[in-house]
CSV table of C-alpha atoms and ligand atoms in Angstrom, one decimal:
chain,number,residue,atom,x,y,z
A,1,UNK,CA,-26.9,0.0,8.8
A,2,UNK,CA,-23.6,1.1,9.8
A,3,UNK,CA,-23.2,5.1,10.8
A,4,UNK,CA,-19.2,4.8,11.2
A,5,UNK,CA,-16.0,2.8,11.3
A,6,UNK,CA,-14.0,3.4,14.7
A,7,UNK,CA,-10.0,2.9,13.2
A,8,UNK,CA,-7.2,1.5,16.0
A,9,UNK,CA,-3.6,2.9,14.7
A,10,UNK,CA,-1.0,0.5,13.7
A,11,UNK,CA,2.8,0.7,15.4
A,12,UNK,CA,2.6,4.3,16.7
A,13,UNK,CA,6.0,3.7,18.7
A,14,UNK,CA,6.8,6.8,18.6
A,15,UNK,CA,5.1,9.9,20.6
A,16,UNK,CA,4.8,13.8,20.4
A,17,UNK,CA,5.4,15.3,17.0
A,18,UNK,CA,5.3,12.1,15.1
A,19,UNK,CA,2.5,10.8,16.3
A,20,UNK,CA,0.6,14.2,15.1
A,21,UNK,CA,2.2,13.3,11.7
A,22,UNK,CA,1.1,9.6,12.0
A,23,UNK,CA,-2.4,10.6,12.4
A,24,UNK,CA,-2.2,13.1,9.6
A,25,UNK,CA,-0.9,11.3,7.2
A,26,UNK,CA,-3.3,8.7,8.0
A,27,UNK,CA,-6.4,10.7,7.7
A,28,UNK,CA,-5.2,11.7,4.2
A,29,UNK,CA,-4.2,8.7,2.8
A,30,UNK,CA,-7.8,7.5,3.9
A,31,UNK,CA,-9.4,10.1,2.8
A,32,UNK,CA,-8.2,9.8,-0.5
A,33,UNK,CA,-9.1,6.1,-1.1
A,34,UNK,CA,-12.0,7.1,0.2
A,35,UNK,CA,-13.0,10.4,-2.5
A,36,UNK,CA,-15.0,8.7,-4.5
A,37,UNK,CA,-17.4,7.2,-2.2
A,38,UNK,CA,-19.6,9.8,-1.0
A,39,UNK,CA,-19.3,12.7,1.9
A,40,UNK,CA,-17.5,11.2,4.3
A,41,UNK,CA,-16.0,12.7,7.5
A,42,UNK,CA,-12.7,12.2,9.3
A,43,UNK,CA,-12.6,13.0,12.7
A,44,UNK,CA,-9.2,11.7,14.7
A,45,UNK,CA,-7.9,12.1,18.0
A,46,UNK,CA,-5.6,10.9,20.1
A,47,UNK,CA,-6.3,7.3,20.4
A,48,UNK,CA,-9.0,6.1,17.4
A,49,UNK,CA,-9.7,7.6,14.4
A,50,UNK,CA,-13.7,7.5,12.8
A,51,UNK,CA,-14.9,7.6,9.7
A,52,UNK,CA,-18.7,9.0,9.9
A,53,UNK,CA,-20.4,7.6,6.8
A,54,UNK,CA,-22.8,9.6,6.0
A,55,UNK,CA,-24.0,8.5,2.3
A,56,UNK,CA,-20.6,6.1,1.7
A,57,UNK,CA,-21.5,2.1,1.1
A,58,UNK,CA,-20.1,0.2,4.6
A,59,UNK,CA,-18.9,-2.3,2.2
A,60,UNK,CA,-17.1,-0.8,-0.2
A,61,UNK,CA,-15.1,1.6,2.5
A,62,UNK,CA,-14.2,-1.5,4.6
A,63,UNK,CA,-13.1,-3.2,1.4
A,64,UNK,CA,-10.9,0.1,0.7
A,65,UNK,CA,-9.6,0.5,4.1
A,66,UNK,CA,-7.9,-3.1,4.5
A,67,UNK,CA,-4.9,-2.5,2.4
A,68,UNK,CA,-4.6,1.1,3.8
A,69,UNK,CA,-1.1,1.0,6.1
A,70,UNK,CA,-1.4,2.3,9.2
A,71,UNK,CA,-4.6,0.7,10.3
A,72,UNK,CA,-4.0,-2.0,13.3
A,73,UNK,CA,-7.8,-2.8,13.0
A,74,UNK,CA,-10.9,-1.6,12.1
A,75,UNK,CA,-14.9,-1.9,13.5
A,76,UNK,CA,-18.0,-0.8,11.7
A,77,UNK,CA,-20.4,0.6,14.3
A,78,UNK,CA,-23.9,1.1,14.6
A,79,UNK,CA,-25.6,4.3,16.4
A,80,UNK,CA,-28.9,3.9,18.0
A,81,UNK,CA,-30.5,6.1,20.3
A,82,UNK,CA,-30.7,5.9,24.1
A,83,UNK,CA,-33.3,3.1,24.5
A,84,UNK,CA,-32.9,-0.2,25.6
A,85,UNK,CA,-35.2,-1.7,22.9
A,86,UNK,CA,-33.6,0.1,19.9
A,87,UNK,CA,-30.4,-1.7,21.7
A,88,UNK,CA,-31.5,-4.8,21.3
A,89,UNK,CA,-33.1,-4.9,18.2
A,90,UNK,CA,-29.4,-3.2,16.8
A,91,UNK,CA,-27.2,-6.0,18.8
A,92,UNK,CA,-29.5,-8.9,17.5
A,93,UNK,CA,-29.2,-7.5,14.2
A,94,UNK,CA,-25.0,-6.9,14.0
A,95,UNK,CA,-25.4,-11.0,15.4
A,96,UNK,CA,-27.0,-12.3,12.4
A,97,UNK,CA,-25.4,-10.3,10.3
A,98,UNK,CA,-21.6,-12.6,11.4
A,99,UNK,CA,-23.4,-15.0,12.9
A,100,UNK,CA,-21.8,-18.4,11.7
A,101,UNK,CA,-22.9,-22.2,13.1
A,102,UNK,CA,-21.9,-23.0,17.1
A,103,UNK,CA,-20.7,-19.6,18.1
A,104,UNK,CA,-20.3,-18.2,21.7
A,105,UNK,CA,-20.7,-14.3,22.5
A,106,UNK,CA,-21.0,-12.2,24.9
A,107,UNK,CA,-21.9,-8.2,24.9
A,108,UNK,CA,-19.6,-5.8,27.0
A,109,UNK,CA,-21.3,-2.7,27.7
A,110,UNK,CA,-19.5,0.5,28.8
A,111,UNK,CA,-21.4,3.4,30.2
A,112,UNK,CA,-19.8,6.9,29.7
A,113,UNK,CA,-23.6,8.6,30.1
A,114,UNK,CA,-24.1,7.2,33.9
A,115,UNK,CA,-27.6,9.1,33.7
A,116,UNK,CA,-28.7,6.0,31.4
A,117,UNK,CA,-31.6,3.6,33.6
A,118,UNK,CA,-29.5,0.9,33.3
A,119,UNK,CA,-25.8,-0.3,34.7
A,120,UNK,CA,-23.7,-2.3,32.8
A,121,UNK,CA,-24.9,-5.3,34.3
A,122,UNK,CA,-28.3,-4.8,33.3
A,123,UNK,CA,-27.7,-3.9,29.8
A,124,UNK,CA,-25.2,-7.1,29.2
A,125,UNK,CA,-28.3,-8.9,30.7
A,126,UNK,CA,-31.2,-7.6,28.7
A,127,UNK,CA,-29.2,-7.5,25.2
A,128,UNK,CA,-27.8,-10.7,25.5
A,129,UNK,CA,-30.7,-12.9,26.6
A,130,UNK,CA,-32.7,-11.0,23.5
A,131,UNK,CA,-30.2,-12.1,21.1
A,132,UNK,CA,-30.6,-15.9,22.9
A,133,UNK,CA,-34.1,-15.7,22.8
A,134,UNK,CA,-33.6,-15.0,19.1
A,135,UNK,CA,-31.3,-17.0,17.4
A,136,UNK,CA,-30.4,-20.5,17.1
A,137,UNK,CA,-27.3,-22.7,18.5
A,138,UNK,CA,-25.9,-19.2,20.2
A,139,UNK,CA,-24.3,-19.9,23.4
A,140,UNK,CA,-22.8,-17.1,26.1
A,141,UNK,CA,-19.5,-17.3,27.0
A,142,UNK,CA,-18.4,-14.9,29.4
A,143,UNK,CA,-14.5,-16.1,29.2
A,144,UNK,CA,-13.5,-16.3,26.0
A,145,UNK,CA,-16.4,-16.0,23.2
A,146,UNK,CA,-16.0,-15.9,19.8
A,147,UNK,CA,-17.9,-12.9,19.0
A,148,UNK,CA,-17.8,-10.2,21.7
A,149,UNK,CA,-20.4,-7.3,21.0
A,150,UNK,CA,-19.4,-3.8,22.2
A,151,UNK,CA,-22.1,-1.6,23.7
A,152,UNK,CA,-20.7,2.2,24.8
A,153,UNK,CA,-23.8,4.5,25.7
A,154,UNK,CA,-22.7,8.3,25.2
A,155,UNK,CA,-24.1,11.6,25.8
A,156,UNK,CA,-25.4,11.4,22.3
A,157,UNK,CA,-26.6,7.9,21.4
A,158,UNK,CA,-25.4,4.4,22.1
A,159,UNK,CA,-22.3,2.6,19.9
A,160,UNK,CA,-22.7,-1.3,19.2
A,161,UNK,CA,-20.1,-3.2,17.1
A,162,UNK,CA,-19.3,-6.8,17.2
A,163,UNK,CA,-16.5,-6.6,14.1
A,164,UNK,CA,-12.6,-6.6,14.7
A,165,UNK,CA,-11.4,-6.7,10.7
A,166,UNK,CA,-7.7,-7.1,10.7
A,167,UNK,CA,-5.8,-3.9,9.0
A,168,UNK,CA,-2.6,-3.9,7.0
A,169,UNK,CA,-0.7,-2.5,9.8
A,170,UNK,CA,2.9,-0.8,9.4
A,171,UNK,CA,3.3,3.1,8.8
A,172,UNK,CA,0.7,5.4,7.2
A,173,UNK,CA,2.6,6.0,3.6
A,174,UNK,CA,4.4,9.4,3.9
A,175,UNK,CA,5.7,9.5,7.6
A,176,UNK,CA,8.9,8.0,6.9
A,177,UNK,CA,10.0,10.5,4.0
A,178,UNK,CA,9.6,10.4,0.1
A,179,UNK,CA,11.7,7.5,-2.7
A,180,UNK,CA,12.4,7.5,-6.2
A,181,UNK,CA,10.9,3.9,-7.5
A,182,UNK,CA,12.2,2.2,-10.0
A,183,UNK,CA,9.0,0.6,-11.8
A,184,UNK,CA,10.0,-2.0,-14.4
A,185,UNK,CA,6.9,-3.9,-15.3
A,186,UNK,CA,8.5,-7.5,-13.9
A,187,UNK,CA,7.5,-9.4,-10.6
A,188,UNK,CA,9.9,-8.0,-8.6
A,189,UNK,CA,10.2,-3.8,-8.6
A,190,UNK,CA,6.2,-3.7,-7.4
A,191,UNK,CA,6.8,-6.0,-4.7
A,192,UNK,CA,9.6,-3.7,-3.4
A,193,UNK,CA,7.9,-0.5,-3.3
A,194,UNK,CA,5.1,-2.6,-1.6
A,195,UNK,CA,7.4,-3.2,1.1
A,196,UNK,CA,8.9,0.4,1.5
A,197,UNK,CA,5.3,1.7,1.3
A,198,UNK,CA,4.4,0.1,4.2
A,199,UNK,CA,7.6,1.1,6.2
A,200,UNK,CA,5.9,4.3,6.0
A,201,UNK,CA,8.1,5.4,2.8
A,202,UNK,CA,6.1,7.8,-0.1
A,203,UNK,CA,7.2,6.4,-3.2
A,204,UNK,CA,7.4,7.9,-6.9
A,205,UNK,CA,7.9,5.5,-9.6
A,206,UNK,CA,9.8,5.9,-12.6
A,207,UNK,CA,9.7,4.3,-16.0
A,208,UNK,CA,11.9,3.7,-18.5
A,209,UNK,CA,10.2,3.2,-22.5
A,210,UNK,CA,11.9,2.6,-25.1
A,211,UNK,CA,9.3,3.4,-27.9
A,212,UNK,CA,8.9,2.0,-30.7
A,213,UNK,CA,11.0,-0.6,-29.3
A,214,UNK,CA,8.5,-1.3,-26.4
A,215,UNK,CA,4.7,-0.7,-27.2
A,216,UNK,CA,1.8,1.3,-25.5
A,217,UNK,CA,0.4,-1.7,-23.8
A,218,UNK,CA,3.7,-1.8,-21.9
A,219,UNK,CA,3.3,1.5,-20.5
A,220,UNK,CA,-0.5,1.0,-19.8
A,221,UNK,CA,0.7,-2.4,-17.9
A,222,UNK,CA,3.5,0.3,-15.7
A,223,UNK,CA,0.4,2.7,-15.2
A,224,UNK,CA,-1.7,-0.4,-13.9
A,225,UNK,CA,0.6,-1.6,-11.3
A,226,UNK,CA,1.5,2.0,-10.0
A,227,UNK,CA,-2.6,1.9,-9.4
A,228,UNK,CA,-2.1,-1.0,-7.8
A,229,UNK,CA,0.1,0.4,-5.4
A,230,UNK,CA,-2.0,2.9,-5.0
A,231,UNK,CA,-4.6,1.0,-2.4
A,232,UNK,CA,-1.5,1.1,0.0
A,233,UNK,CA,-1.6,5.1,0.2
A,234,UNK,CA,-4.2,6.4,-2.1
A,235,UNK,CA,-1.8,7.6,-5.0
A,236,UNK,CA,0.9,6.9,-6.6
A,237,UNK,CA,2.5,9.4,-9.0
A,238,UNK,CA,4.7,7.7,-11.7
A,239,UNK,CA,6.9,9.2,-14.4
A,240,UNK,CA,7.4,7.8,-17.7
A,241,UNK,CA,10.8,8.5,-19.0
A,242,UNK,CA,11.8,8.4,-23.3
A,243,UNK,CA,14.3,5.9,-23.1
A,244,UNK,CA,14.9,5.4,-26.4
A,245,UNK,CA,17.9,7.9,-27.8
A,246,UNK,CA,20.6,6.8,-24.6
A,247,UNK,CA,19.4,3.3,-25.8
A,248,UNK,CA,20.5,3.9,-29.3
A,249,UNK,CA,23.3,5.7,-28.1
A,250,UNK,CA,24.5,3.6,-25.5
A,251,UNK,CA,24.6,0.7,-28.5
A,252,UNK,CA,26.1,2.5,-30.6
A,253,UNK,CA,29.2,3.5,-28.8
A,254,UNK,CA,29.2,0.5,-25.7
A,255,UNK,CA,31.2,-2.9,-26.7
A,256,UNK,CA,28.3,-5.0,-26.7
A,257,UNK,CA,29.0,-6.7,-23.3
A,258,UNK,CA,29.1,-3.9,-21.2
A,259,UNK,CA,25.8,-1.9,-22.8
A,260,UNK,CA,23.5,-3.8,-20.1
A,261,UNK,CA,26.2,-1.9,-17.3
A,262,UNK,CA,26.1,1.0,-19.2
A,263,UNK,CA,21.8,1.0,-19.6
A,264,UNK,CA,21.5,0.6,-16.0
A,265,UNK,CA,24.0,3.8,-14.9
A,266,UNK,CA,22.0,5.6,-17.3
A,267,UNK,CA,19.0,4.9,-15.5
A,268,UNK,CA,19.9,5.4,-12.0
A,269,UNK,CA,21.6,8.8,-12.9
A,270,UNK,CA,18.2,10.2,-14.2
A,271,UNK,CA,16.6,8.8,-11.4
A,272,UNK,CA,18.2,10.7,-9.3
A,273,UNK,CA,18.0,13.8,-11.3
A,274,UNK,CA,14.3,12.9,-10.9
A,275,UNK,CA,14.2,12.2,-7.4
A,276,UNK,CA,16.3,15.8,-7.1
A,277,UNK,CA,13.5,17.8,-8.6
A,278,UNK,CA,11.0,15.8,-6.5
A,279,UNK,CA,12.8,16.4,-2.6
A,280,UNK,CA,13.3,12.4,-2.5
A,281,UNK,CA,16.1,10.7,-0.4
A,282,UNK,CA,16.2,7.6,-2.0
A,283,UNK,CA,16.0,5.4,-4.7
A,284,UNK,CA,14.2,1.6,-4.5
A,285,UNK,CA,14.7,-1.4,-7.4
A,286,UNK,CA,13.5,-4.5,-7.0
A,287,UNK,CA,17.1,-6.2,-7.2
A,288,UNK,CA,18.1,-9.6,-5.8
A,289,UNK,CA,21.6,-10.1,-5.3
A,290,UNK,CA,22.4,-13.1,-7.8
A,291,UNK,CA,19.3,-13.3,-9.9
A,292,UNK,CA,20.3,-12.2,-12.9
A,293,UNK,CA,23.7,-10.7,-14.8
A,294,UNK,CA,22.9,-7.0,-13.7
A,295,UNK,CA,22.5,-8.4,-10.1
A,296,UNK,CA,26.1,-9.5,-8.9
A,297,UNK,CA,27.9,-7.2,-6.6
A,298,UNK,CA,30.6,-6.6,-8.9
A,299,UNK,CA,27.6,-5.2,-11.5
A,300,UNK,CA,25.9,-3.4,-8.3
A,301,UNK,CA,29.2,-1.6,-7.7
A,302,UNK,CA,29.9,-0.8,-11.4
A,303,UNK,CA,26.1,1.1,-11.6
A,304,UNK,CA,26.0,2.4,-8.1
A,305,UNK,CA,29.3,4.2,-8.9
A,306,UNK,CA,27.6,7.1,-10.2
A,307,UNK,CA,25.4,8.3,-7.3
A,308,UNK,CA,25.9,8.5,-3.6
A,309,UNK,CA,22.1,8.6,-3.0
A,310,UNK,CA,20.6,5.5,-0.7
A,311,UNK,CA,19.7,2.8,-3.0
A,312,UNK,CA,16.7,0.4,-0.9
A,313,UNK,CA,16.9,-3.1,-2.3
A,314,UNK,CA,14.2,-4.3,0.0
A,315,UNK,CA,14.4,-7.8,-1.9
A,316,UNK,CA,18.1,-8.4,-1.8
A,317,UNK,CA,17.7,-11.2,-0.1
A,318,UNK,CA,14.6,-13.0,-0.8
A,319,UNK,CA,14.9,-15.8,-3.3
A,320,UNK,CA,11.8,-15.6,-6.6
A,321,UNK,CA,9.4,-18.0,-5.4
A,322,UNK,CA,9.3,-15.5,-1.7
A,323,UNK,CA,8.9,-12.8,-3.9
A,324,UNK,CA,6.2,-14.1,-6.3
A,325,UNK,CA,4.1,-14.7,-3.0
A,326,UNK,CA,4.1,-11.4,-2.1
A,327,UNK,CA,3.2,-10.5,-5.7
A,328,UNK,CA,0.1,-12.4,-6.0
A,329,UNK,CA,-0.8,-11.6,-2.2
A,330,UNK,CA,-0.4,-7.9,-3.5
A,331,UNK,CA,-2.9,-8.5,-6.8
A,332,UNK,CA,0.6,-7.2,-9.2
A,333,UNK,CA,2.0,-11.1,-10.2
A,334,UNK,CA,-1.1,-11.4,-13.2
A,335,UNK,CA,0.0,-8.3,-14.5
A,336,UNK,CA,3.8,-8.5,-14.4
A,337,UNK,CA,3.8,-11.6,-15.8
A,338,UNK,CA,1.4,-10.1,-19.6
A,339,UNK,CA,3.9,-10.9,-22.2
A,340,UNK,CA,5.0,-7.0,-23.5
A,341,UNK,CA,8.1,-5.9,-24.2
A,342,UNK,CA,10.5,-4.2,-21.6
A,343,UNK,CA,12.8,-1.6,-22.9
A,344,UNK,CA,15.9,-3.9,-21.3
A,345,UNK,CA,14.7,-7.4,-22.7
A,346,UNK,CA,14.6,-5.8,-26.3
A,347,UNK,CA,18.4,-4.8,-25.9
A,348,UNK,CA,19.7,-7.3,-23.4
A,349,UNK,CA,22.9,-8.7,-25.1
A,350,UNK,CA,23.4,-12.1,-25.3
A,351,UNK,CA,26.3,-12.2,-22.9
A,352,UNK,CA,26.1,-9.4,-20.6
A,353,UNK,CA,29.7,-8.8,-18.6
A,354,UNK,CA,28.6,-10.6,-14.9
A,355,UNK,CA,31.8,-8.7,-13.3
A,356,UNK,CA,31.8,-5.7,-15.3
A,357,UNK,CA,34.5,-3.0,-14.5
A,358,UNK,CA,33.4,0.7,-13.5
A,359,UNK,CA,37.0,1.9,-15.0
A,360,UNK,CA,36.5,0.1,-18.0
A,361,UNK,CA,32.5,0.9,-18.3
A,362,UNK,CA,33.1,4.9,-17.4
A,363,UNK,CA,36.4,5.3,-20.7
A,364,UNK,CA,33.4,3.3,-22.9
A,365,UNK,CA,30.9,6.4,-21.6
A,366,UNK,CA,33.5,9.0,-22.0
A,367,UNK,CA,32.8,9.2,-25.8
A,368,UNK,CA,29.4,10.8,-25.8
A,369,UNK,CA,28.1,13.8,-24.2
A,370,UNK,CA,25.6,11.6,-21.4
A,371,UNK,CA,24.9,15.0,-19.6
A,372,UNK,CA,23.2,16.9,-22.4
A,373,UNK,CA,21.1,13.3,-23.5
A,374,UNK,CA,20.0,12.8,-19.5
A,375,UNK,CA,18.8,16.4,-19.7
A,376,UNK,CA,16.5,16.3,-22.4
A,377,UNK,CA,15.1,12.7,-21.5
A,378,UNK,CA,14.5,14.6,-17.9
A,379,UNK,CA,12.3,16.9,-19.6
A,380,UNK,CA,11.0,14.7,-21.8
A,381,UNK,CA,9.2,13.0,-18.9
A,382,UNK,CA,5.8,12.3,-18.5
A,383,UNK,CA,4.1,12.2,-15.1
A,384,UNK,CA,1.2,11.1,-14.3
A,385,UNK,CA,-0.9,10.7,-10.8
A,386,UNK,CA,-2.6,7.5,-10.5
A,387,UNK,CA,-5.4,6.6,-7.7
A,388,UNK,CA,-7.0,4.2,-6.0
A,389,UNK,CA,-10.8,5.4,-6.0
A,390,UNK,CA,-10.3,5.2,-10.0
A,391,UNK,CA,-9.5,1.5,-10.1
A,392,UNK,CA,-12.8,-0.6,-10.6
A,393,UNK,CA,-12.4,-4.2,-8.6
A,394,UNK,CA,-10.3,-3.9,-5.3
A,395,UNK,CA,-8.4,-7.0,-4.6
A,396,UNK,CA,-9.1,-8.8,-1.6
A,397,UNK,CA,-6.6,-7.9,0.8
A,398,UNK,CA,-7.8,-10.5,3.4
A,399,UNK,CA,-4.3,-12.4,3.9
A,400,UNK,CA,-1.9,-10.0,3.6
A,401,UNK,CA,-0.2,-9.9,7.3
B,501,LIG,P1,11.8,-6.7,-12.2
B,501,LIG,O1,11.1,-8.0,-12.0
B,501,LIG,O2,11.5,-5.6,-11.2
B,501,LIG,O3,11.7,-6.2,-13.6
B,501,LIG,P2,14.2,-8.1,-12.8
B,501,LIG,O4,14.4,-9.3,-12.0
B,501,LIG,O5,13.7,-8.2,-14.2
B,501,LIG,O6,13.3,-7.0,-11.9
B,501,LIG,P3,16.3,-6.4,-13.8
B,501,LIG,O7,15.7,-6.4,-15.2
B,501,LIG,O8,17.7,-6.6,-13.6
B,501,LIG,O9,15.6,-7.4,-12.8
B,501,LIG,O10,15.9,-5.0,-13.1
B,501,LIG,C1,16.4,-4.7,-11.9
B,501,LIG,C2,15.7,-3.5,-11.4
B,501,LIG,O11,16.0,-2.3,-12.2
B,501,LIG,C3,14.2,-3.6,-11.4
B,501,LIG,O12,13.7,-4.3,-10.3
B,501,LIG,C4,13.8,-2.2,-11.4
B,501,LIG,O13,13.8,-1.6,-10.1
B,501,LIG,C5,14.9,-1.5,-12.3
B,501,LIG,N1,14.4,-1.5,-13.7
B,501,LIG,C6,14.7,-2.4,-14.7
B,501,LIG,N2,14.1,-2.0,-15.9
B,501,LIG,C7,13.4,-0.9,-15.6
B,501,LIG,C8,12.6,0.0,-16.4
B,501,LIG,N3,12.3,-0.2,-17.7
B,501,LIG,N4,12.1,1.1,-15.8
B,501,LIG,C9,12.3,1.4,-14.5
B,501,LIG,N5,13.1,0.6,-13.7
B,501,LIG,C10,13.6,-0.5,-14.3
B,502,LIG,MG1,12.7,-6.8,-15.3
């Protein structure tokens, strides 16, 4: 029934060249959640974007587009031709389509064709007292109605929608600049590229496996939630990093209670070679300061040592029960919380140093060639670019402001 869906743009604060990008950006990302669901058109402009439909199932795109950031709101419209009884008949229809017990209306028509035989006034008249005529317990309330259908006659045809569906606001995912992610697999690193995605940030995740030491189901689950993320933007690429030789290494020659220190430089150093090769500015992890022994400032400074890249901690400060609200709001809590191994649980020491010291931590690191073992787990990496249109059940996004 619907021919399109007219698309209001989130906080475009911003003018001139970045609001070209805004809209760009937007168009794309839709575009690609959109790839699989027939021929669709995009055409944008200044003020509203719309998504001609064509062949595409109304349902399924409006189901795609609510996570989409960017998006202040969203309408499906109907397109009927210039004739007041094919107006009616379209208006009564959108009605019962959202109708719900005890509602009020009213239609707002706008005339942009003034040639049309009747004035605004007219056409509020004749569609609304059709819809009364037609329904039951429907009342018109001119002031403040619950449902308000829009009526714009064109050149072309006649618009009617009656639908305002929420979006997910913030900034279309690429406008604010590309970050290195650093995908564990727990609660907490998904919910923080969530929330740099939808300050506009284009995130790459990266993964760290250990194998044997951490099976294929635990990469699968990685590959799942970088999908998930993907309904944010349309796709997500993520790498998958061998982990397992530093590992060895790093037990091998590391007293015991600084390996966890040690691990986590490791990390972050060929995250940024990573996010070198990939033009990215910045690295995210889903740390909390105080949460657990890697997550004291005297443990932040030890590991941070060894780049001078920005690290975003969007969750420093949210305590875990804040942060497993977002998760389930987001669809990634159910799978963060399957049971397999991480390559950092398997090696955790039983007492990792809480105040570890980056003197102390870089004479430990001094006894192995790190450069040469970075390198080759750098090109050892896998990458892989996961989408939206390939997941099967979209989440429902319907609370997620
Ligand atoms: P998460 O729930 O995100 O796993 P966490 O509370 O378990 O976090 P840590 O294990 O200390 O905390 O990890 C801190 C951060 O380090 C993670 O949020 C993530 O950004 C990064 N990290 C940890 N393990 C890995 C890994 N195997 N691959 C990539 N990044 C990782
Ligand atoms: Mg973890």
């Amino acid at each position: 029934m619907y021919e399109r869906i007219l698309i209001r743009y989130g906080e475009i604060s911003t003018k001139g060249r970045n609001r070209k990008l805004f809209i760009k950006k937007l168009r794309e990302n839709i575009l690609e959640v959109l790839k699989d669901l027939g021929n669709i058109q995009i055409n944008a402009n200044r003020d509203r974007l719309h998504i001609l439909l064509r062949d595409a199932d109304a349902d399924k795109v409006i189901e795609r587009l609510k996570p989409v950031f960017g998006i202040q709101s969203f309408s499906p419209v109907v397109k009927v031709d210039k004739d007041i009884d094919a107006m009616k008949k379209a208006a009564l229809e959108l009605m019962k389509k959202t109708l719900k017990r005890n509602q009020t209306f009213k239609v707002s028509a706008r005339r942009a064709d003034k040639s049309f035989e009747y004035d605004t006034n007219e056409i509020n008249y004749r569609l609304g007292s059709y819809i009364l005529r037609n329904t039951e317990d429907l009342t018109v309330d001119v002031r403040n109605p619950d449902i308000n259908i829009n009526v714009e006659v064109r050149k072309e045809g006649v618009y009617l929608s009656n639908e305002v569906i929420p979006g997910a606001t913030g900034m279309p995912v690429g406008t604010s600049g590309k970050a290195m992610l650093m995908l564990s697999g727990g609660i907490d690193s998904p919910v923080a590229g969530y929330l740099t995605m939808k300050r506009g940030v284009d995130i790459e995740a990266v993964h760290f496996h250990s194998p044997p030491y951490t099976s294929e189901r635990a990469k699968q689950k990685v590959m799942d939630l970088a999908r998930k993320l993907s309904v944010f933007s349309g796709k997500v690429r993520l790498h998958i990093v061998p982990f397992t030789e530093i590992q060895t290494v790093i037990h091998g020659q590391v007293p015991e209670n600084y390996t966890m220190t040690s691990t986590r430089r490791m990390m972050l150093r060929i995250a940024d070679e990573i996010r070198i090769k990939n033009n990215g500015l910045a690295i995210v992890t889903g740390e909390s300061l105080g949460q657990v022994a890697s997550q004291t400032l005297e443990s932040m400074f030890a590991i941070n040592d060894i780049t001078s890249t920005p690290i975003l901690r969007p969750l420093i400060a949210h305590d875990k029960l804040e942060i497993i609200d977002i998760a389930q709001k987001i669809d990634t809590h159910d799978i963060s919380i399957l049971p397999y191994e991480d390559c950092c649980t398997i090696f955790t020491p039983p007492t990792p140093k809480t105040k570890p010291k980056k003197e102390k931590v870089e004479y430990y690191e001094s006894f192995v060639d790190f450069d040469s073992l970075i390198q080759k787990a750098v090109e050892g990496t896998e990458t892989l670019d996961l989408g939206a249109a390939e997941m099967k059940a979209f989440h429902d996004f319907e609370d997620l402001l």
